[in-house]
Structure formats: C-alpha cells, structure tokens
Amino acid sequence: MLARIFSGALIGIDAYRVEVEVDIAQGLPQFSTVGLPEGAVKESKDRVKSAIKNSGYEFPARRITINLAPADIRKDGAAFDLPMAIGILVAMGVIPQKAASRYLFMGEVSLDGRIKPVRGILPVAVGARDWGLDGLIVATENAEEGAIVPSVPVYGLPDLGTLVTFLRGEINIPPCVIDPPDASSRTTEQTDNFSEVRGQEHVKRALEVAAAGGHNLLMIGPPGSGKTMLARRLPTILPSMSFDEALETTKIHSIVGLLPCNRSLMTHRTFRSPHHSVSDAGLIGGGAIPRPGEVSLAHNGVLFLDELPEFKKNVLEMLRQPLEDGQVTISRAATSLTYPASFMLVSAMNPCPCGYLGDSAHACSCPPIAVQRYRSKISGPLLDRIDIQIEVPAVKYRDLVDRTDTEASEVIAGRVEACRSIQKERLNHSRIHCNAQMPARLIRKFCEPDEAGHRLLKLVTERLGLSARSYARILKVARTIADLDRSENIREQHLAEAIQYRSLDRRMG
C-alpha cells in the first residue's frame, strides 16, 4: 500500500515542493522517516499516531516508511505532520488517492487531531501557483495568510476528522476569500507623528531628505535630544509600499513566524530596533538552520541602531554587504541561502562617552583619547556608507513650551511621495527605485552639478580629504535635495546643504 501526498518547504524566502511518500508493508510495527528529517520531523510519528487514533481511525500495526523527497535537502519543522497523517490514511484506503493528490498539505497536528498553524504558509502559497494543484490545505488560522495569493484556493480546516470528510466528498467547504489590504494606502495604526516633535527643524529636514532618497542616516547628539523619538517617526513619512514590496516583506515575517495573527499582509514599513548586545547571527541572520536576521526583517523598512558605538565592531562590519547589495548571503557547508535586506539604516550615537561634548549646558568629562577611542569603534568604511550625518543638539526651553502647530507626518509624506515619483520616472529603465541606490554609472548621468557646484565640491574635497565614496554620497544627497526643490539641475545651494549633512567629515577636516 503506497500513497503520495504533496507538501512544501522553504529555502531562503522561496518554497519548493516536497513529495511525502508513505509505504505500509507487512512486518513488525515500525515507523521510520527518511529524507534528511530534523528533530521536529522525526518526532512527527508520535503526534501523527495519536492524532489518527483520537480522530476515530485505526492506526496500522505494520511497518510504515515515509520518504520526504527530494531526499538530499534537510527538512525541519512540524509542517509535515498533516501530509504524513493524510498519507497514512490514503495508504489505508480511508481517503481516495485521487482526491488527496489534488491538494498541497501543510500543518502541525496535535494529539487530539486538531490542525495547528505553522510558519511559512505565504511563500508556499506563492510557489504553489506554478505547481498545478487544485488548492492548499492548512490550519484555519493560516488560511487568510495563504489567501493573499489570489490564484491558489486556500482551505482552512480545524481538525483531521473534518479534513477526511472533506477529501471524501461528504462535505463541501469553500476556499478562504479575503480582500487584500491596500498596500498603497497609509495605515492608521501608527500613532507617532512629526507634529509631536518640538524644535529640531534642521533634523526633521534631514529626515525628510533621507526618506525622499532612501539615504542612510546617522544622528549625533547628547542624551535626551530626541534622536530615538525622531527615528521612530521616520516610517510615518516613508512612501507607501507597493503590493510586491508588501508581499516580499510579509514572506520574510511569515518564515520567521512573526506575522501577526490578525494581519494577512503587512502594509506598513517595518521598524526594527535591535539591542546593542545583538549577535552577528541575530543581526545578519544565521544559526544551525539559517534564518533571517534583523537586516532582513527590516527589508523595505527602517533598521534603527541606537547607541551605535556600543555594538560589537565585528557585528557592525557585517552591515557592509547588505548596505551595498541590498541582500545578505549566509553560507553553510551544505547550502548557501540569500535573504533580501534592502533597508534604510538609521543610527544614533553620543558625541563622546559621557554624551556632552559640545553641549553648552553640560561640561564634558571625557579626555581626548577617550573621545577618539569611542568614535573609532565605527570604521571609516561604514561611515562612508552613511549618506547623511547630522548633529542633534539639546532642545531649547523655548521650543519645549512652544505650542505652535508643526508640520504633521502626512504633509511631509506628501512631499516625499512626490520626490519618489520624480525618481521613479527618471530611473524607470533600471532596476532601482531611489537615488540612494544609484551606481556610479547613473551618478555620472544624473548627478552632474553646475559650474559653481563643481568649484564648491573641489574646495570641500581638497580641504576635508573626502573619499571617493563620500564624494558620491554627497552627489546623491544633492540630487535628492534638488528633486525636493523640483529642480532638474543640481545647483550650488543643493550641494551646500548636502555637504552640511557630512558632520563627521567636517569635524575631521
């Protein structure tokens, strides 16, 4: 008695089809699983056995062999419980093979036969579009997540008994149908707003420029100056996500198991703020079974690193690849996985260990060698990859008590959207969508300053000893400032503002 059931598994953020082959043969009772199963898959035999018995069906006292093909890829997780249980019931003749072979099954089964949700349903639903199946059968809690993909019918079932009657044609269960949330509309869930920020007008301008061009940002200022407050409001002025961006972001969170149970599609840009004690695997991704890290969870959103010098230096240096390539590759002896990691890096730091260097209200107690050692924790190559470096001074009392209404996030976001539309039209023949991603070829084409701008750049480059990467960053930021100004050409004032956003370069000069 042989049965074949289809399931799915993940490599990176993409899914591949798994054939669950079940053979029940004469011999002493035995249950063996082959096909490189990990611990959770090996333990499935006990869950499956109890689930079948407690659902009212007889478990065969024979030799049961289950093969998970392709057999040369490791399988992990509890999602194979359901296809294993269905395969055994098909091999016993309880369910017709023809009915079961039309669907793909994913789910964990409890001892009483309930079907429990698992992670990674959305990537499997996306992959199932090309596998020629009639539908995807999952736990009820996973149905809305899979139904985001409109071309694949997704059926949410509560327990094994109900699923058996459905496959035998005794009951009719309609597929889950949802209206996908509009990813292009701004969510009302975010309560933070720039209208709550008092003072710091030049910092808010820098954040607007960063959002408009997708530039990385570093804020330098004393404790309590509002660096974290400003960073948390940055997602409220970022452009709305397209459906493809929302789908890719949701896939990553689905894989990790962080997709909220009441949300089938992530329609707002993520904001990730890991603690400075995070490990390299936690930030970049990895582990015995590689999983996405914080840089991938921040894909299409913001990665905020508060107290930047407190992070381990080797961890910070690992940011170079995702900042340049927009993806991160995790290599292991058996496989190599690539996760998307296109994010805005927003970081904050104090000017010195005590935090009060240059503050008129507090005296700095740090000797020069301590300040130098503190700043040297951030390498030059990493600083070069941060387009905008802005000083955030302590907020003055008159700003704190000022009750004048300031610009709301919605107003700033309107200008950012208009600026991104200009960039999208300019870069429509390339694979990038914002100024920060422009390679050298496009910088030469679209970031040519006027004659006065050339003179200013020559003076600043020679005086500050800027690297070639810093020079390119200034041009890209100036291009964004010109776009906000609706100017086709980069003028001297645009370059002057961009140079002001290289705070650490000016200090070293």
Coordinates of C-alpha atoms in Angstrom, one line a residue:
M1 CA 0.0 0.0 0.0
L2 CA 1.7 3.2 -1.3
A3 CA 0.5 6.8 -1.1
R4 CA 1.9 10.0 -2.4
I5 CA 1.0 13.4 -0.9
F6 CA 2.3 16.9 -1.7
S7 CA 3.6 19.4 0.8
G8 CA 6.0 22.4 0.7
A9 CA 9.2 23.6 2.4
L10 CA 11.4 26.7 2.3
I11 CA 14.9 27.5 1.0
G12 CA 15.5 31.2 1.9
I13 CA 12.3 33.0 1.3
D14 CA 11.3 30.7 -1.6
A15 CA 9.4 27.5 -1.4
Y16 CA 9.9 24.1 -3.1
R17 CA 7.6 21.2 -3.4
V18 CA 8.0 18.1 -1.2
E19 CA 6.6 14.7 -2.1
V20 CA 5.6 12.8 1.0
E21 CA 5.7 9.1 0.0
V22 CA 4.0 6.7 2.5
D23 CA 4.5 2.9 2.3
I24 CA 2.7 0.5 4.6
A25 CA 4.1 -3.0 4.4
Q26 CA 3.9 -6.3 6.2
G27 CA 6.3 -6.8 9.1
L28 CA 6.8 -5.8 12.7
P29 CA 5.2 -2.5 13.7
Q30 CA 7.7 0.3 12.9
F31 CA 7.5 3.9 11.9
S32 CA 10.6 5.3 10.1
T33 CA 11.0 8.7 8.3
V34 CA 13.8 9.2 5.7
G35 CA 14.8 12.1 3.5
L36 CA 17.1 14.0 5.9
P37 CA 14.5 14.9 8.6
E38 CA 15.5 17.1 11.5
G39 CA 14.4 16.5 15.1
A40 CA 10.9 18.1 14.9
V41 CA 10.2 16.0 11.7
K42 CA 11.3 12.8 13.4
E43 CA 9.0 13.4 16.4
S44 CA 6.1 13.7 14.0
K45 CA 5.5 9.9 14.3
D46 CA 4.2 10.2 17.8
R47 CA 1.9 13.2 17.1
V48 CA 0.6 11.6 13.9
K49 CA -0.1 8.3 15.6
S50 CA -2.1 9.8 18.4
A51 CA -3.9 12.3 16.1
I52 CA -5.2 9.4 13.8
K53 CA -6.3 7.3 16.8
N54 CA -8.1 10.2 18.6
S55 CA -9.8 11.2 15.3
G56 CA -11.6 7.8 15.3
Y57 CA -9.4 5.9 12.8
E58 CA -7.4 2.8 13.3
F59 CA -3.6 3.2 13.2
P60 CA -2.0 0.3 11.2
A61 CA 0.2 -2.1 13.3
R62 CA 2.6 -2.6 10.4
R63 CA 5.9 -1.4 9.0
I64 CA 5.4 2.3 7.9
T65 CA 8.1 4.1 5.9
I66 CA 7.8 7.7 5.0
N67 CA 10.1 9.4 2.5
L68 CA 10.4 13.2 2.1
A69 CA 11.6 13.9 -1.4
P70 CA 13.9 15.4 -2.6
A71 CA 15.9 13.4 -0.1
D72 CA 19.1 15.4 -0.4
I73 CA 17.7 18.6 1.3
R74 CA 17.2 18.8 5.1
K75 CA 13.6 19.1 6.3
D76 CA 12.7 20.9 9.5
G77 CA 9.6 22.0 11.4
A78 CA 6.3 20.4 12.2
A79 CA 4.5 21.3 8.9
F80 CA 4.9 17.7 7.6
D81 CA 2.6 16.3 10.3
L82 CA -0.5 16.9 8.3
P83 CA 0.7 15.4 5.0
M84 CA 2.1 12.4 6.9
A85 CA -1.2 11.8 8.6
I86 CA -3.1 12.1 5.3
G87 CA -0.6 9.8 3.5
I88 CA -1.1 7.1 6.1
L89 CA -4.9 7.4 5.8
V90 CA -4.7 7.3 2.0
A91 CA -2.4 4.2 2.2
M92 CA -5.0 2.5 4.5
G93 CA -7.8 3.3 2.0
V94 CA -9.7 5.7 4.2
I95 CA -9.1 8.6 1.7
P96 CA -9.1 8.2 -2.1
Q97 CA -5.6 8.8 -3.5
K98 CA -7.1 10.8 -6.4
A99 CA -8.8 13.2 -4.1
A100 CA -5.7 13.8 -1.9
S101 CA -3.2 14.2 -4.7
R102 CA -5.0 17.3 -5.9
Y103 CA -4.0 19.4 -2.9
L104 CA -0.9 20.5 -1.0
F105 CA -1.0 20.0 2.7
M106 CA 0.9 21.9 5.5
G107 CA 0.2 21.9 9.2
E108 CA 1.1 20.6 12.6
V109 CA -1.3 18.1 14.2
S110 CA -2.0 17.9 17.9
L111 CA -2.6 14.7 19.8
D112 CA -6.4 15.1 19.6
G113 CA -6.3 15.6 15.9
R114 CA -6.6 19.4 15.7
I115 CA -4.7 21.1 12.9
K116 CA -2.4 23.8 14.2
P117 CA -0.8 26.8 12.3
V118 CA 2.8 26.8 11.1
R119 CA 5.1 29.4 9.7
G120 CA 6.0 30.0 6.0
I121 CA 2.5 29.5 4.5
L122 CA 2.7 32.6 2.3
P123 CA 5.9 31.6 0.4
V124 CA 4.5 28.1 -0.2
A125 CA 1.2 29.7 -1.5
V126 CA 3.3 31.8 -3.9
G127 CA 5.2 28.8 -5.1
A128 CA 2.1 26.7 -5.4
R129 CA 0.9 28.9 -8.3
D130 CA 3.3 27.0 -10.6
W131 CA 2.8 23.5 -9.2
G132 CA -0.5 22.7 -11.0
L133 CA -2.5 21.8 -7.8
D134 CA -6.2 22.5 -7.0
G135 CA -5.5 24.1 -3.7
L136 CA -3.6 24.5 -0.4
I137 CA -5.0 22.9 2.8
V138 CA -3.8 24.5 6.0
A139 CA -4.9 25.2 9.6
T140 CA -7.8 27.7 9.9
E141 CA -5.5 30.3 11.5
N142 CA -3.2 30.2 8.4
A143 CA -6.0 30.4 5.8
E144 CA -6.0 34.2 5.4
E145 CA -2.3 34.4 5.1
G146 CA -2.3 32.0 2.2
A147 CA -5.3 33.5 0.6
I148 CA -3.3 36.7 -0.1
V149 CA -2.2 34.9 -3.3
P150 CA -5.4 35.0 -5.4
S151 CA -4.6 32.4 -7.9
V152 CA -4.4 29.5 -5.4
P153 CA -7.5 28.3 -3.5
V154 CA -6.7 28.0 0.2
Y155 CA -8.8 25.9 2.5
G156 CA -8.6 26.3 6.3
L157 CA -9.6 23.2 8.2
P158 CA -9.9 22.9 12.0
D159 CA -9.1 19.2 12.6
L160 CA -8.2 15.9 10.9
G161 CA -11.7 14.4 11.1
T162 CA -13.2 17.3 9.2
L163 CA -10.4 17.2 6.6
V164 CA -11.1 13.5 6.0
T165 CA -14.8 14.0 5.4
F166 CA -13.9 16.9 3.0
L167 CA -11.5 14.8 1.0
R168 CA -14.1 12.0 0.7
G169 CA -16.6 14.5 -0.7
E170 CA -19.0 14.2 2.2
I171 CA -19.0 17.9 3.0
N172 CA -18.3 21.0 0.9
I173 CA -16.0 23.7 2.3
P174 CA -15.5 26.9 0.3
P175 CA -11.9 28.3 0.0
C176 CA -11.0 31.2 2.1
V177 CA -11.6 34.5 0.3
I178 CA -10.3 37.9 1.6
D179 CA -10.0 41.4 0.2
P180 CA -6.3 42.1 0.4
P181 CA -5.4 45.2 2.3
D182 CA -4.4 48.1 0.1
A183 CA -0.7 48.3 0.5
S184 CA -0.5 51.7 -1.2
S185 CA -2.8 53.4 1.4
R186 CA -1.3 54.8 4.6
T187 CA -2.2 52.8 7.7
T188 CA -3.8 54.5 10.6
E189 CA -2.2 52.1 13.1
Q190 CA 0.9 54.3 13.6
T191 CA 0.3 56.8 16.4
D192 CA 3.7 58.5 16.2
N193 CA 3.7 61.8 14.2
F194 CA 6.2 64.5 13.4
S195 CA 3.7 67.1 14.7
E196 CA 4.6 66.0 18.2
V197 CA 8.3 66.9 17.7
R198 CA 9.3 70.3 19.2
G199 CA 12.2 72.2 17.7
Q200 CA 14.9 70.3 15.7
E201 CA 13.7 71.7 12.4
H202 CA 17.0 71.1 10.7
V203 CA 17.0 67.5 11.8
K204 CA 13.4 67.0 10.6
R205 CA 14.6 68.4 7.2
A206 CA 17.5 65.9 7.2
L207 CA 15.0 63.1 7.9
E208 CA 12.8 64.3 5.0
V209 CA 15.8 64.3 2.7
A210 CA 16.7 60.8 3.9
A211 CA 13.2 59.5 3.3
A212 CA 12.9 61.1 -0.1
G213 CA 16.0 59.5 -1.4
G214 CA 16.2 56.3 0.7
H215 CA 19.5 57.5 2.3
N216 CA 21.2 56.1 5.4
L217 CA 21.3 58.4 8.3
L218 CA 23.4 59.0 11.5
M219 CA 22.3 61.3 14.3
I220 CA 24.9 62.6 16.7
G221 CA 23.8 64.4 19.9
P222 CA 23.6 64.4 23.7
P223 CA 21.2 62.2 25.7
G224 CA 17.6 63.4 25.7
S225 CA 18.0 65.4 22.5
G226 CA 15.2 63.4 20.7
K227 CA 17.3 61.1 18.5
T228 CA 15.2 58.0 19.2
M229 CA 11.9 59.9 19.1
L230 CA 12.8 61.3 15.6
A231 CA 13.9 57.9 14.3
R232 CA 10.7 56.2 15.4
R233 CA 8.7 58.7 13.4
L234 CA 10.6 58.2 10.2
P235 CA 8.4 55.3 8.9
T236 CA 5.4 57.7 9.0
I237 CA 6.9 59.8 6.2
L238 CA 8.3 57.0 4.0
P239 CA 6.4 56.3 0.7
S240 CA 3.7 53.8 0.7
M241 CA 4.6 50.2 -0.2
S242 CA 3.7 48.6 -3.5
F243 CA 1.9 45.3 -3.4
D244 CA 5.1 43.5 -4.4
E245 CA 7.0 45.1 -1.6
A246 CA 4.3 44.2 0.9
L247 CA 4.2 40.6 -0.3
E248 CA 8.0 40.2 0.0
T249 CA 8.0 41.8 3.5
T250 CA 5.2 39.5 4.6
K251 CA 7.0 36.5 3.3
I252 CA 10.0 37.2 5.5
H253 CA 7.9 37.7 8.6
S254 CA 5.9 34.5 7.8
I255 CA 9.1 32.5 7.6
V256 CA 10.3 33.7 11.0
G257 CA 6.8 33.3 12.5
L258 CA 6.4 37.0 13.3
L259 CA 3.4 37.7 11.2
P260 CA 0.6 39.0 13.5
C261 CA -2.3 36.6 13.7
N262 CA -4.8 39.3 12.7
R263 CA -2.9 40.5 9.7
S264 CA -2.6 38.7 6.4
L265 CA -0.5 41.3 4.6
M266 CA 2.0 43.8 6.1
T267 CA 1.0 47.1 4.6
H268 CA 3.3 49.4 6.6
R269 CA 7.0 49.7 6.5
T270 CA 8.7 47.9 9.3
F271 CA 10.8 49.5 12.1
R272 CA 13.4 47.2 13.7
S273 CA 15.4 48.4 16.7
P274 CA 17.7 45.6 17.9
H275 CA 19.6 46.0 21.2
H276 CA 23.3 46.7 21.0
S277 CA 24.1 43.3 22.5
V278 CA 22.7 41.5 19.4
S279 CA 24.9 38.8 18.0
D280 CA 26.1 38.6 14.4
A281 CA 23.6 35.8 13.7
G282 CA 20.8 37.9 15.2
L283 CA 21.6 41.0 13.1
I284 CA 22.6 39.4 9.8
G285 CA 21.0 36.0 10.1
G286 CA 22.3 32.5 10.5
G287 CA 22.2 29.7 13.0
A288 CA 22.5 25.9 12.6
I289 CA 19.4 26.1 10.4
P290 CA 19.9 29.6 8.8
R291 CA 17.1 32.1 9.5
P292 CA 16.7 35.7 8.6
G293 CA 18.2 38.3 10.9
E294 CA 17.2 41.9 11.8
V295 CA 18.5 43.3 8.5
S296 CA 16.1 41.1 6.6
L297 CA 13.2 41.7 8.9
A298 CA 13.8 45.4 8.2
H299 CA 13.6 44.8 4.4
N300 CA 11.7 47.7 2.7
G301 CA 11.7 49.5 6.1
V302 CA 14.0 51.0 8.7
L303 CA 16.8 49.4 10.8
F304 CA 17.5 51.6 13.8
L305 CA 20.7 51.1 15.7
D306 CA 20.7 53.2 18.8
E307 CA 24.0 53.8 20.6
L308 CA 25.9 52.8 17.5
P309 CA 29.4 52.6 19.1
E310 CA 28.1 50.2 21.7
F311 CA 27.5 47.5 19.1
K312 CA 30.3 45.0 18.7
K313 CA 32.7 46.1 15.9
N314 CA 32.6 42.8 14.1
V315 CA 28.8 42.9 14.0
L316 CA 28.8 46.4 12.6
E317 CA 31.3 45.5 9.9
M318 CA 28.9 42.8 8.7
L319 CA 26.5 45.5 7.6
R320 CA 28.7 46.4 4.7
Q321 CA 27.3 43.7 2.3
P322 CA 23.6 44.4 2.9
L323 CA 24.2 48.1 2.7
E324 CA 25.9 47.8 -0.7
D325 CA 24.0 44.8 -2.2
G326 CA 20.5 45.0 -0.6
Q327 CA 20.8 41.3 0.3
V328 CA 22.7 39.1 2.6
T329 CA 24.1 35.6 1.9
I330 CA 24.5 33.0 4.6
S331 CA 26.9 30.2 3.6
R332 CA 27.0 26.8 5.2
A333 CA 28.7 23.6 4.3
A334 CA 25.5 22.0 2.9
T335 CA 23.9 25.1 1.4
S336 CA 24.0 28.8 0.8
L337 CA 20.9 31.0 1.4
T338 CA 20.3 34.6 0.2
Y339 CA 17.8 36.8 2.0
P340 CA 16.7 40.2 0.8
A341 CA 17.9 43.1 3.0
S342 CA 17.2 46.4 1.4
F343 CA 16.6 48.8 4.3
M344 CA 17.3 52.3 5.4
L345 CA 19.9 52.3 8.1
V346 CA 19.1 55.0 10.8
S347 CA 21.6 55.1 13.7
A348 CA 22.2 57.3 16.7
M349 CA 25.2 58.0 18.9
N350 CA 26.5 60.4 21.5
P351 CA 29.4 62.7 20.6
C352 CA 31.6 61.2 23.3
P353 CA 31.3 58.5 26.1
C354 CA 29.7 60.9 28.6
G355 CA 27.5 62.3 25.9
Y356 CA 28.0 66.1 26.5
L357 CA 30.9 67.1 24.2
G358 CA 29.9 70.4 22.6
D359 CA 26.9 70.8 24.8
S360 CA 26.7 74.4 26.2
A361 CA 24.6 73.3 29.2
H362 CA 26.8 70.4 30.4
A363 CA 30.6 70.1 30.8
C364 CA 32.2 67.1 29.0
S365 CA 34.4 65.0 31.3
C366 CA 36.0 62.9 28.6
P367 CA 39.7 63.2 27.8
P368 CA 40.5 63.5 24.0
I369 CA 41.9 59.9 23.9
A370 CA 38.6 58.6 25.2
V371 CA 36.6 60.5 22.6
Q372 CA 38.9 59.2 19.8
R373 CA 38.6 55.7 21.1
Y374 CA 34.8 56.0 21.3
R375 CA 34.5 57.2 17.7
S376 CA 37.0 54.7 16.3
K377 CA 34.5 51.9 17.2
I378 CA 32.8 52.9 13.9
S379 CA 35.1 52.3 11.0
G380 CA 35.6 54.7 8.1
P381 CA 34.2 52.3 5.5
L382 CA 31.0 52.0 7.5
L383 CA 30.7 55.8 7.9
D384 CA 31.3 56.2 4.2
R385 CA 28.2 54.2 3.6
I386 CA 26.0 56.5 5.7
D387 CA 24.9 59.3 3.4
I388 CA 23.7 61.8 6.0
Q389 CA 25.4 62.6 9.3
I390 CA 23.5 65.2 11.3
E391 CA 24.1 66.8 14.7
V392 CA 21.1 66.8 17.0
P393 CA 21.6 69.5 19.8
A394 CA 19.7 69.5 23.1
V395 CA 16.2 71.0 22.7
K396 CA 15.9 74.6 24.0
Y397 CA 13.3 75.5 26.6
R398 CA 11.5 77.9 24.3
D399 CA 11.0 75.1 21.8
L400 CA 9.7 72.8 24.5
V401 CA 7.0 75.3 25.7
D402 CA 6.1 76.4 22.1
R403 CA 2.5 75.4 21.3
T404 CA 2.7 76.4 17.7
D405 CA 1.5 73.5 15.4
T406 CA 4.3 72.0 13.5
E407 CA 4.1 70.0 10.2
A408 CA 2.4 66.7 10.5
S409 CA 3.8 63.5 9.1
E410 CA 1.1 63.4 6.4
V411 CA 2.3 66.8 5.0
I412 CA 5.9 65.7 4.9
A413 CA 5.0 62.4 3.4
G414 CA 3.2 64.1 0.5
R415 CA 6.5 65.9 -0.5
V416 CA 8.4 62.6 -0.1
E417 CA 5.9 60.8 -2.3
A418 CA 6.2 63.5 -5.0
C419 CA 10.0 63.3 -4.8
R420 CA 10.0 59.5 -5.2
S421 CA 7.7 59.8 -8.2
I422 CA 10.3 62.0 -9.9
Q423 CA 13.0 59.4 -9.1
K424 CA 10.8 56.5 -10.3
E425 CA 10.3 58.3 -13.7
R426 CA 14.0 59.0 -14.0
L427 CA 15.1 55.5 -13.1
N428 CA 12.3 53.6 -14.8
H429 CA 14.6 51.8 -17.2
S430 CA 16.8 50.5 -14.3
R431 CA 16.2 48.0 -11.5
I432 CA 16.5 50.6 -8.8
H433 CA 13.8 53.0 -7.5
C434 CA 15.5 55.7 -5.4
N435 CA 18.6 58.0 -5.5
A436 CA 20.5 56.2 -2.7
Q437 CA 20.7 53.1 -4.9
M438 CA 22.3 54.7 -7.9
P439 CA 25.6 53.1 -9.1
A440 CA 28.5 55.1 -10.4
R441 CA 27.2 55.0 -14.0
L442 CA 23.9 56.6 -13.0
I443 CA 25.6 59.1 -10.7
R444 CA 27.6 60.4 -13.7
K445 CA 24.5 60.6 -15.8
F446 CA 22.0 62.2 -13.4
C447 CA 24.1 64.0 -10.7
E448 CA 26.2 66.5 -12.7
P449 CA 26.4 69.8 -10.8
D450 CA 26.7 73.2 -12.4
E451 CA 29.9 75.1 -12.7
A452 CA 29.6 76.8 -9.2
G453 CA 28.8 73.4 -7.7
H454 CA 32.0 71.9 -9.2
R455 CA 34.1 74.7 -7.6
L456 CA 32.4 74.1 -4.2
L457 CA 33.0 70.3 -4.5
K458 CA 36.6 70.8 -5.4
L459 CA 37.2 73.1 -2.5
V460 CA 35.5 70.8 0.0
T461 CA 37.0 67.6 -1.3
E462 CA 40.6 69.0 -1.0
R463 CA 40.0 70.6 2.4
L464 CA 38.3 67.7 4.1
G465 CA 40.1 64.9 2.2
L466 CA 36.9 63.1 1.3
S467 CA 37.0 59.6 0.0
A468 CA 35.6 58.7 -3.4
R469 CA 32.6 57.1 -1.7
S470 CA 31.9 60.2 0.4
Y471 CA 32.1 62.3 -2.8
A472 CA 29.5 60.0 -4.5
R473 CA 27.2 60.2 -1.4
I474 CA 27.3 64.0 -1.4
L475 CA 26.2 64.0 -5.1
K476 CA 23.3 61.5 -4.4
V477 CA 22.0 63.5 -1.5
A478 CA 22.3 66.7 -3.5
R479 CA 20.3 65.0 -6.3
T480 CA 17.5 64.2 -3.7
I481 CA 17.5 67.8 -2.4
A482 CA 17.2 69.1 -6.0
D483 CA 14.3 66.7 -6.6
L484 CA 12.6 68.0 -3.4
D485 CA 13.1 71.5 -4.9
R486 CA 11.6 70.3 -8.2
S487 CA 14.9 71.3 -9.9
E488 CA 16.2 69.4 -12.9
N489 CA 19.8 70.6 -12.3
I490 CA 21.9 70.3 -9.1
R491 CA 22.8 73.8 -8.1
E492 CA 25.3 75.1 -5.6
Q493 CA 22.8 75.5 -2.8
H494 CA 21.8 71.9 -3.1
L495 CA 25.4 70.8 -2.8
A496 CA 26.0 73.1 0.1
E497 CA 23.1 71.5 2.0
A498 CA 24.3 68.0 1.2
I499 CA 27.8 68.9 2.5
Q500 CA 26.3 70.1 5.7
Y501 CA 25.0 66.6 6.2
R502 CA 28.6 65.2 6.4
S503 CA 29.0 66.2 10.1
L504 CA 31.8 63.8 11.0
D505 CA 33.8 64.6 7.8
R506 CA 33.7 68.3 8.7
R507 CA 34.9 67.6 12.2
M508 CA 37.8 65.5 10.9
G509 CA 38.7 68.3 8.5

